[in-house]
Coordinates of C-alpha atoms and ligand atoms in Angstrom, one line a residue:
M1 CA 70.3 126.0 190.3
S2 CA 70.6 126.8 194.1
Q3 CA 67.6 126.5 196.5
E4 CA 67.3 130.5 197.2
K5 CA 68.1 131.7 193.7
K6 CA 65.7 130.9 190.8
F7 CA 68.1 132.6 188.3
E8 CA 71.6 132.2 186.3
V9 CA 73.9 135.0 185.6
A10 CA 76.4 135.1 182.8
I11 CA 79.4 137.3 183.0
V12 CA 81.3 137.8 179.7
G13 CA 84.8 138.6 180.1
G14 CA 87.3 137.0 182.1
G15 CA 89.6 139.8 183.2
I16 CA 90.0 141.1 186.8
A17 CA 86.3 142.4 186.8
G18 CA 84.9 139.0 185.3
V19 CA 87.1 136.7 187.6
T20 CA 86.7 138.5 190.8
L21 CA 83.1 138.8 190.3
A22 CA 82.9 134.9 189.2
I23 CA 84.7 134.2 192.5
A24 CA 82.2 136.5 194.6
L25 CA 79.2 135.0 192.8
H26 CA 80.2 131.1 192.6
Y27 CA 81.2 131.4 196.7
R28 CA 77.4 133.0 197.4
S29 CA 75.8 130.1 195.7
I30 CA 74.7 132.2 192.7
P31 CA 74.5 130.3 189.7
V32 CA 77.2 131.8 187.2
T33 CA 78.9 131.0 184.1
L34 CA 81.6 133.1 182.5
Y35 CA 82.2 133.4 178.9
E36 CA 85.9 134.4 177.7
Q37 CA 86.7 135.2 174.1
A38 CA 90.4 133.9 174.6
S39 CA 91.2 130.4 174.8
A40 CA 92.2 130.5 178.5
F41 CA 92.7 133.5 181.1
G42 CA 95.5 135.5 180.3
E43 CA 96.8 139.2 181.6
I44 CA 99.5 140.9 180.1
G45 CA 103.1 140.6 181.4
A46 CA 102.9 144.4 183.1
G47 CA 102.3 145.2 186.6
V48 CA 99.3 146.6 188.5
S49 CA 99.0 148.1 191.9
F50 CA 96.1 148.4 194.3
S51 CA 95.0 150.9 196.9
P52 CA 93.2 150.7 200.4
N53 CA 89.7 150.6 198.9
A54 CA 90.4 147.6 196.5
V55 CA 92.1 145.4 199.2
Q56 CA 89.0 145.8 201.2
A57 CA 86.8 145.0 198.1
M58 CA 89.1 141.8 197.7
K59 CA 87.9 140.7 201.2
V60 CA 84.1 141.3 200.6
C61 CA 84.2 139.3 197.4
H62 CA 86.1 136.5 198.8
Q63 CA 89.0 136.2 201.3
G64 CA 90.8 133.9 198.8
I65 CA 91.0 136.9 196.3
F66 CA 92.7 138.8 199.0
E67 CA 95.0 135.7 199.7
A68 CA 95.9 135.5 196.2
F69 CA 96.8 139.0 196.2
E70 CA 99.1 138.6 199.2
K71 CA 101.0 135.8 197.8
V72 CA 102.0 137.7 194.9
C73 CA 102.0 141.3 195.9
T74 CA 105.3 143.2 196.5
R75 CA 105.4 146.2 198.7
N76 CA 108.1 148.8 199.0
M77 CA 111.5 147.3 200.0
W78 CA 112.6 149.5 202.4
P79 CA 111.1 149.6 206.0
S80 CA 110.9 153.5 205.8
K81 CA 109.1 153.5 202.6
Q82 CA 106.2 151.0 203.8
K83 CA 103.4 153.6 203.7
V84 CA 104.7 155.4 200.7
W85 CA 102.6 155.5 197.6
F86 CA 105.1 157.3 195.6
D87 CA 108.2 159.6 195.9
Y88 CA 107.7 162.4 193.3
L89 CA 110.8 163.7 191.6
N90 CA 111.5 166.5 189.4
G91 CA 112.8 164.1 186.3
S92 CA 115.5 166.8 185.2
E93 CA 116.6 167.8 188.4
D94 CA 119.5 164.9 188.8
A95 CA 121.0 166.4 185.2
V96 CA 122.0 169.4 187.2
N97 CA 122.8 168.4 190.5
G98 CA 124.4 164.8 190.0
V99 CA 123.8 161.9 191.9
G100 CA 122.7 162.2 195.2
E101 CA 120.5 165.5 194.5
D102 CA 117.8 163.4 192.8
G103 CA 115.1 166.0 192.3
F104 CA 113.1 164.7 195.1
A105 CA 109.8 167.0 195.4
F106 CA 107.1 165.4 197.8
T107 CA 106.0 162.2 199.0
I108 CA 102.3 160.8 198.4
S109 CA 101.3 158.2 201.3
N110 CA 98.6 156.3 202.5
S111 CA 97.8 153.5 204.8
L112 CA 99.3 150.3 202.6
G113 CA 101.7 152.1 200.5
Q114 CA 102.7 150.8 197.2
N115 CA 101.2 147.0 196.4
G116 CA 102.5 145.9 193.1
V117 CA 101.6 142.9 191.5
H118 CA 102.6 141.2 188.1
R119 CA 99.1 140.8 186.2
A120 CA 99.6 137.7 185.0
H121 CA 100.6 136.0 188.5
F122 CA 97.7 137.8 190.3
L123 CA 95.3 136.5 187.9
E124 CA 96.8 132.9 187.9
E125 CA 96.1 132.7 191.4
M126 CA 92.7 134.0 191.3
V127 CA 91.7 131.5 188.5
K128 CA 92.2 128.6 191.1
L129 CA 89.4 129.6 192.9
V130 CA 87.4 129.2 189.8
P131 CA 85.6 125.9 189.3
K132 CA 86.4 124.6 185.3
D133 CA 82.5 123.9 184.5
I134 CA 81.6 127.3 184.9
T135 CA 84.1 129.2 182.2
K136 CA 83.5 128.9 178.7
F137 CA 86.2 129.3 176.5
R138 CA 86.6 130.8 172.8
K139 CA 83.1 132.5 173.4
R140 CA 83.2 135.9 171.9
L141 CA 80.0 137.3 172.3
Q142 CA 78.1 139.1 169.6
S143 CA 74.6 140.0 170.5
I144 CA 72.1 139.6 173.3
T145 CA 68.3 139.1 172.6
E146 CA 65.3 138.2 174.9
N147 CA 63.4 134.8 174.1
S148 CA 59.6 134.2 174.6
N149 CA 60.4 133.0 178.2
G150 CA 62.3 136.5 179.3
R151 CA 65.8 134.8 179.2
L152 CA 68.5 136.5 177.4
V153 CA 70.2 134.8 174.7
M154 CA 73.9 135.4 173.7
S155 CA 74.7 134.7 170.3
F156 CA 78.7 134.0 170.3
E157 CA 81.1 134.3 166.9
D158 CA 81.5 130.7 166.6
G159 CA 77.9 130.3 165.7
T160 CA 76.8 128.8 169.3
S161 CA 74.4 130.7 171.7
A162 CA 73.7 130.3 175.3
E163 CA 70.9 131.7 177.8
A164 CA 70.7 133.4 181.2
D165 CA 68.4 135.5 183.2
A166 CA 71.1 138.2 183.5
V167 CA 74.1 139.3 181.8
I168 CA 76.9 141.5 183.0
G169 CA 79.6 142.7 180.5
C170 CA 82.9 142.4 182.1
D171 CA 84.1 142.6 178.8
G172 CA 86.7 145.8 179.2
I173 CA 87.2 149.2 177.5
K174 CA 85.9 147.9 173.8
S175 CA 83.0 146.4 175.4
R176 CA 80.3 144.8 173.3
V177 CA 77.9 144.9 175.9
R178 CA 78.5 148.4 176.7
Q179 CA 77.3 148.8 173.0
T180 CA 74.1 146.5 173.2
I181 CA 73.1 149.0 176.0
V182 CA 73.6 152.4 174.5
G183 CA 73.7 151.6 170.9
A184 CA 76.5 151.0 168.7
D185 CA 76.2 154.6 167.2
H186 CA 76.1 155.9 170.6
P187 CA 79.0 158.1 171.3
S188 CA 79.9 156.2 174.6
A189 CA 79.7 152.9 172.4
R190 CA 83.6 153.8 171.8
P191 CA 86.4 154.9 174.2
S192 CA 88.2 158.0 173.3
Y193 CA 92.1 159.0 173.2
T194 CA 93.4 160.7 176.1
H195 CA 96.5 162.0 173.9
K196 CA 99.0 160.2 176.1
Y197 CA 100.6 156.9 175.2
A198 CA 102.7 154.8 177.1
Y199 CA 105.8 152.6 176.9
R200 CA 106.0 149.8 179.6
G201 CA 109.0 147.8 180.6
L202 CA 110.0 145.1 183.0
V203 CA 113.7 145.0 183.9
P204 CA 115.8 143.2 186.3
M205 CA 116.1 145.0 189.9
E206 CA 119.9 144.0 189.9
D207 CA 120.4 146.0 186.6
A208 CA 117.9 148.8 187.7
I209 CA 120.0 149.4 191.3
A210 CA 123.3 149.4 189.2
A211 CA 121.7 152.3 187.3
I212 CA 119.9 154.5 189.7
G213 CA 121.0 153.4 193.3
E214 CA 118.9 151.2 195.9
E215 CA 116.7 153.7 197.0
R216 CA 115.1 154.9 193.8
A217 CA 115.1 151.6 192.2
Q218 CA 113.7 149.5 195.1
N219 CA 110.8 151.9 195.8
S220 CA 108.1 153.2 194.1
C221 CA 109.0 156.6 192.3
M222 CA 107.0 159.0 190.1
H223 CA 109.6 161.1 187.8
M224 CA 107.8 164.0 186.5
G225 CA 108.6 166.3 183.8
P226 CA 107.1 168.7 180.9
D227 CA 104.5 166.8 179.3
G228 CA 105.9 163.1 180.4
H229 CA 106.3 161.0 183.4
I230 CA 107.7 158.0 184.4
L231 CA 106.7 155.7 187.1
T232 CA 108.4 152.7 188.6
F233 CA 107.7 150.2 191.3
P234 CA 109.0 146.8 192.1
V235 CA 106.9 143.6 191.5
N236 CA 107.8 139.7 191.7
H237 CA 108.8 140.3 195.5
G238 CA 111.6 142.7 194.2
E239 CA 113.1 140.8 191.2
I240 CA 111.7 143.0 188.7
L241 CA 111.3 146.7 188.3
N242 CA 107.8 147.6 186.4
I243 CA 108.8 151.0 184.6
V244 CA 106.1 152.9 182.8
A245 CA 106.8 156.0 180.7
F246 CA 103.9 158.5 179.7
K247 CA 104.0 161.0 176.9
T248 CA 101.2 163.4 175.9
T249 CA 101.1 164.3 172.2
A250 CA 98.7 166.6 170.3
D251 CA 98.8 163.7 167.4
D252 CA 95.8 161.4 167.1
W253 CA 96.2 157.8 167.6
P254 CA 96.1 156.4 164.2
D255 CA 94.0 153.2 164.7
S256 CA 91.4 153.0 167.5
Q257 CA 90.9 149.3 166.5
R258 CA 94.6 148.7 167.9
L259 CA 95.4 150.0 171.1
T260 CA 99.3 149.3 171.0
K261 CA 101.9 149.7 168.1
P262 CA 105.2 148.4 167.7
A263 CA 108.2 150.7 169.0
E264 CA 111.8 150.7 169.3
Q265 CA 114.0 151.8 172.4
K266 CA 115.4 154.9 170.5
D267 CA 111.7 156.4 170.2
L268 CA 111.7 156.1 173.9
L269 CA 114.9 157.8 174.3
R270 CA 113.7 160.4 172.2
D271 CA 110.6 161.1 173.7
F272 CA 112.5 161.5 177.3
E273 CA 115.4 163.7 175.9
G274 CA 116.4 166.4 178.4
Y275 CA 115.5 164.3 181.6
G276 CA 118.3 163.5 184.0
P277 CA 120.9 160.8 183.8
N278 CA 119.5 158.6 186.2
I279 CA 116.1 158.6 184.0
I280 CA 118.2 157.9 180.6
K281 CA 119.9 155.1 182.4
L282 CA 117.0 153.4 183.5
L283 CA 115.4 153.6 180.3
K284 CA 118.2 152.1 178.5
L285 CA 117.7 149.0 180.3
T286 CA 114.3 148.5 178.3
K287 CA 114.3 145.8 175.4
P288 CA 115.4 147.3 172.1
N289 CA 111.9 146.3 170.7
L290 CA 108.9 147.9 172.8
D291 CA 105.3 148.6 172.4
I292 CA 103.8 151.9 172.8
W293 CA 100.4 151.7 174.6
A294 CA 97.7 154.2 173.4
I295 CA 95.9 155.7 176.7
F296 CA 92.2 155.4 176.0
D297 CA 89.5 156.3 178.5
T298 CA 85.3 156.6 178.5
G299 CA 85.7 160.5 179.8
D300 CA 84.7 162.5 176.6
H301 CA 81.8 160.5 176.4
P302 CA 80.6 159.0 179.8
V303 CA 78.3 155.8 179.6
P304 CA 74.5 157.5 180.6
T305 CA 73.6 154.5 181.8
F306 CA 75.3 151.1 183.2
Y307 CA 72.4 149.0 182.5
K308 CA 69.4 148.2 180.2
G309 CA 66.6 145.5 181.6
R310 CA 68.7 142.6 182.5
V311 CA 72.0 143.9 181.2
C312 CA 74.3 145.5 183.2
I313 CA 78.1 146.3 182.5
V314 CA 80.8 146.8 185.4
G315 CA 84.7 147.4 185.3
D316 CA 86.3 149.1 182.5
A317 CA 83.2 148.0 180.5
A318 CA 81.4 150.5 182.2
H319 CA 84.1 153.2 183.2
A320 CA 87.5 152.8 181.5
T321 CA 89.9 155.3 183.1
S322 CA 93.5 156.4 182.3
P323 CA 95.8 154.7 184.7
H324 CA 97.3 158.0 186.5
H325 CA 95.5 157.1 190.0
G326 CA 96.3 153.1 189.7
A327 CA 92.7 152.5 190.7
G328 CA 91.0 151.3 187.5
A329 CA 91.3 147.2 188.6
G330 CA 90.6 148.3 191.9
F331 CA 87.4 149.7 190.8
C332 CA 86.5 146.7 188.9
I333 CA 87.0 144.9 192.2
E334 CA 84.6 147.3 194.0
D335 CA 82.2 146.9 191.4
S336 CA 82.2 143.0 191.8
A337 CA 81.8 143.6 195.5
V338 CA 78.8 145.7 195.4
M339 CA 77.3 143.7 192.5
A340 CA 77.7 140.4 194.7
E341 CA 76.2 141.9 197.4
L342 CA 73.2 142.8 195.8
L343 CA 72.7 139.6 193.8
A344 CA 73.3 137.5 197.1
D345 CA 70.6 139.8 199.3
K346 CA 67.7 137.3 200.3
R347 CA 65.1 139.4 199.0
V348 CA 66.7 139.1 195.1
K349 CA 65.0 135.5 194.6
S350 CA 64.0 135.4 190.7
Q351 CA 64.3 137.0 187.3
T352 CA 62.0 139.7 188.3
D353 CA 64.1 141.0 190.8
L354 CA 67.3 141.6 188.6
E355 CA 66.1 144.8 187.1
A356 CA 65.9 146.3 190.6
V357 CA 69.6 144.8 191.3
F358 CA 71.0 146.6 188.1
A359 CA 69.2 150.0 188.6
T360 CA 70.6 150.4 192.2
F361 CA 74.3 149.0 190.8
D362 CA 74.0 151.8 188.4
A363 CA 72.7 154.5 190.9
E364 CA 75.5 153.4 193.4
R365 CA 78.5 153.1 191.0
R366 CA 78.0 155.4 188.2
P367 CA 78.9 158.7 189.8
R368 CA 82.2 157.3 191.6
G369 CA 83.2 155.3 188.1
H370 CA 82.8 158.5 185.9
W371 CA 84.4 160.9 188.7
L372 CA 87.8 158.1 188.5
V373 CA 87.8 158.8 184.9
Q374 CA 87.8 162.7 184.9
S375 CA 90.0 162.7 188.4
S376 CA 92.7 160.5 186.5
R377 CA 92.8 162.8 183.8
R378 CA 93.5 165.8 186.1
V379 CA 96.4 164.1 188.0
G380 CA 97.9 163.1 184.9
D381 CA 98.1 166.4 183.9
C382 CA 99.5 167.3 187.2
Y383 CA 102.3 165.0 186.9
E384 CA 103.5 166.9 183.8
W385 CA 103.0 170.3 185.1
R386 CA 100.0 170.8 182.6
A387 CA 97.2 171.2 185.1
E388 CA 95.4 174.5 185.0
G389 CA 95.6 176.3 188.7
I390 CA 98.7 174.0 189.4
G391 CA 101.5 174.2 186.5
R392 CA 104.7 173.4 188.4
D393 CA 103.5 174.4 192.0
F394 CA 104.7 171.2 193.7
G395 CA 103.1 172.1 197.1
K396 CA 99.6 172.6 195.4
M397 CA 100.4 169.7 193.2
E398 CA 101.0 167.3 196.7
A399 CA 97.8 168.9 197.9
E400 CA 95.5 168.1 195.4
I401 CA 97.0 164.4 194.5
N402 CA 96.3 163.9 198.1
E403 CA 92.8 165.1 198.2
R404 CA 92.0 163.2 195.1
N405 CA 93.6 159.7 196.2
G406 CA 91.7 160.4 199.6
V407 CA 88.2 160.2 197.5
I408 CA 89.5 156.3 196.2
A409 CA 91.3 155.2 199.4
N410 CA 89.3 156.8 202.3
V411 CA 86.0 154.7 201.9
D412 CA 84.1 151.5 203.7
V413 CA 83.6 149.0 201.1
S414 CA 81.6 147.3 203.2
K415 CA 79.5 150.2 204.1
M416 CA 79.0 151.1 200.3
C417 CA 77.5 147.3 200.0
E418 CA 75.3 147.9 203.0
H419 CA 74.1 151.4 201.3
A420 CA 73.6 149.8 198.0
R421 CA 71.1 147.0 200.0
E422 CA 69.3 149.6 201.5
E423 CA 68.6 151.3 198.4
L424 CA 67.8 148.0 196.7
G425 CA 64.9 147.4 199.2
K426 CA 63.5 150.7 197.8
R427 CA 63.5 149.4 194.7
L428 CA 62.2 145.9 195.5
V429 CA 58.9 147.3 197.1
Ligands
LIG501 C1 99.2 151.5 181.5 C2 98.0 151.1 182.7 C3 98.5 150.7 183.8 C4 97.6 150.5 184.6 N1 97.9 150.5 186.1 C5 96.7 150.1 187.1 C6 97.1 150.0 188.5 O1 98.3 150.2 188.5 N2 96.3 149.7 189.2 C7 94.8 149.6 188.7 O2 93.7 149.6 189.7 N3 94.4 149.9 187.4 C8 95.4 150.0 186.2 N4 95.0 150.2 185.4 C9 93.8 149.6 185.1 C10 93.3 148.5 184.7 O3 94.4 147.7 184.1 C11 91.8 148.2 184.0 O4 91.2 149.1 185.0 C12 91.4 146.8 184.3 O5 92.4 145.7 184.0 C13 90.3 146.2 183.7 O6 89.5 145.2 184.0 P1 88.4 144.6 183.1 O7 88.1 143.0 183.8 O8 87.5 145.4 183.4 O9 88.9 144.4 181.9 P2 89.8 143.5 180.5 O10 91.0 143.5 181.6 O11 90.1 144.5 179.5 O12 89.1 142.4 180.1 C14 88.0 142.0 179.6 C15 87.9 140.6 179.1 O13 87.0 140.6 178.3 C16 87.3 139.7 177.2 N5 86.3 140.1 176.2 C17 86.5 141.2 175.6 N6 85.3 141.1 174.7 C18 84.9 140.3 174.5 C19 83.3 139.7 174.1 N7 83.2 140.2 173.0 N8 83.3 138.2 174.3 C20 83.8 137.8 175.2 N9 84.7 138.1 176.0 C21 85.3 139.1 175.6 C22 88.5 139.9 177.1 O14 89.3 139.0 176.4 C23 89.2 140.1 178.4 O15 89.8 139.2 178.9 C24 96.1 150.4 184.3 C25 95.6 150.4 183.1 C26 96.5 150.5 181.9 C27 96.3 150.8 180.4
LIG502 C1 113.4 170.8 187.6 O1 114.8 170.7 187.8 C2 115.1 171.6 186.3 C3 116.8 171.5 186.7 O2 117.1 172.1 188.0 C4 114.5 173.2 186.5 O3 114.9 173.9 185.7 C5 113.1 173.0 186.8 O4 112.9 174.4 187.2 C6 112.5 172.1 187.8 N1 111.1 171.9 187.8 C7 110.3 172.4 188.5 C8 108.9 172.1 188.2 O5 110.6 172.8 189.5

């Protein structure tokens, strides 16, 4: 144990939230152990992008996280598109007007433009910063109890257990730790289906260019349509195009235990029938066998509290969002930054100070986390011409997306942490 910190922290789950938090704590000399159910760190082979707030949060967590990101990050390829988040296009326009008139509607920009990374590559770079002896694999958490010394005892599925003074659940959308906080029967214990699903594909850039031309293939695009939208951005330094095709449905998802189900390219093509020839050409580049991803979130039943005693949740465990703002992972990193700065505060010395840390984290992060979940639903509907009061009006759409993206991006993460520490002071007296 370090000189100043007479407590140990356990992190459950090693996704983007758990790994960024472990790094942020370790390099602040806070004793930490990470427990992950899988046999190794791993992320899916898909793209994820980060907005300016997330990039600030990386630097607050640890400079090495920012450097890992810079190493694998891909921006829009054209110099004129460096600040473009997405060019929004009417996905059926090119059916009418042909090549060259591709239905451009409006552009949403921000200070950093689009920053896409391949998830697995980003995690791989970050994991190099995590010392081997602070990670334990094949540890699937089942329950948390308290022993007579006030230590928390985590029981794992393999029959083993481990102790810590605080447990931070970074165990994702189906969080076991969330269930232990709110109770397994509470409505917020389980996420809900947003009635949108997505097909994901990674295709070689040269094929994408051949299909839809350089401008649209090499720079991020949002192709809109009724009850569907398709977003694309380059990853792997422009060698690969990441495609995510979303569809809204009235049907329920068959099995909430499994968030993916197998599909075929012909299902994808059927879902996007009527879209322009550029879109169809692009979709035909995907593999014959695909997966459909159900988009679940915590929006129907927002978690009433992020902590109970010395157990807390961060990242998707606390606020799982649909991906329409492209900000869920970024908020995980913001959470990690705030949590690390609170735990590192000099006034936080022993087990008895930890509940105040979590109460502060909850008060500072819960409103923003829950806002993201609702706002993401709203902009997802905007992209699909379903949003009340907006419909098919591109001007209104542009204004509303800009306003909401501003709430996400136009923040000062250091000030956020400073404010949290001030609030912590009030709870520690
Ligand atoms: C289609 C899609 C696109 C997205 N695009 C973006 C984007 O462009 N930008 C963005 O910022 N966000 C995006 N997001 C959101 C982002 O993916 C998530 O917010 C983020 O990955 C969540 O990270 P996490 O670490 O909280 O959870 P997870 O990544 O789910 O990690 C949880 C970890 O905990 C482990 N675990 C679970 N249960 C247990 C247990 N009981 N015991 C031990 N370990 C356990 C798991 O194995 C896993 O490693 C997208 C999401 C989706 C679905
Ligand atoms: C998109 O383009 C199609 C074809 O030109 C047109 O019929 C439709 O009205 C456009 N949609 C919007 C929202 O402008």
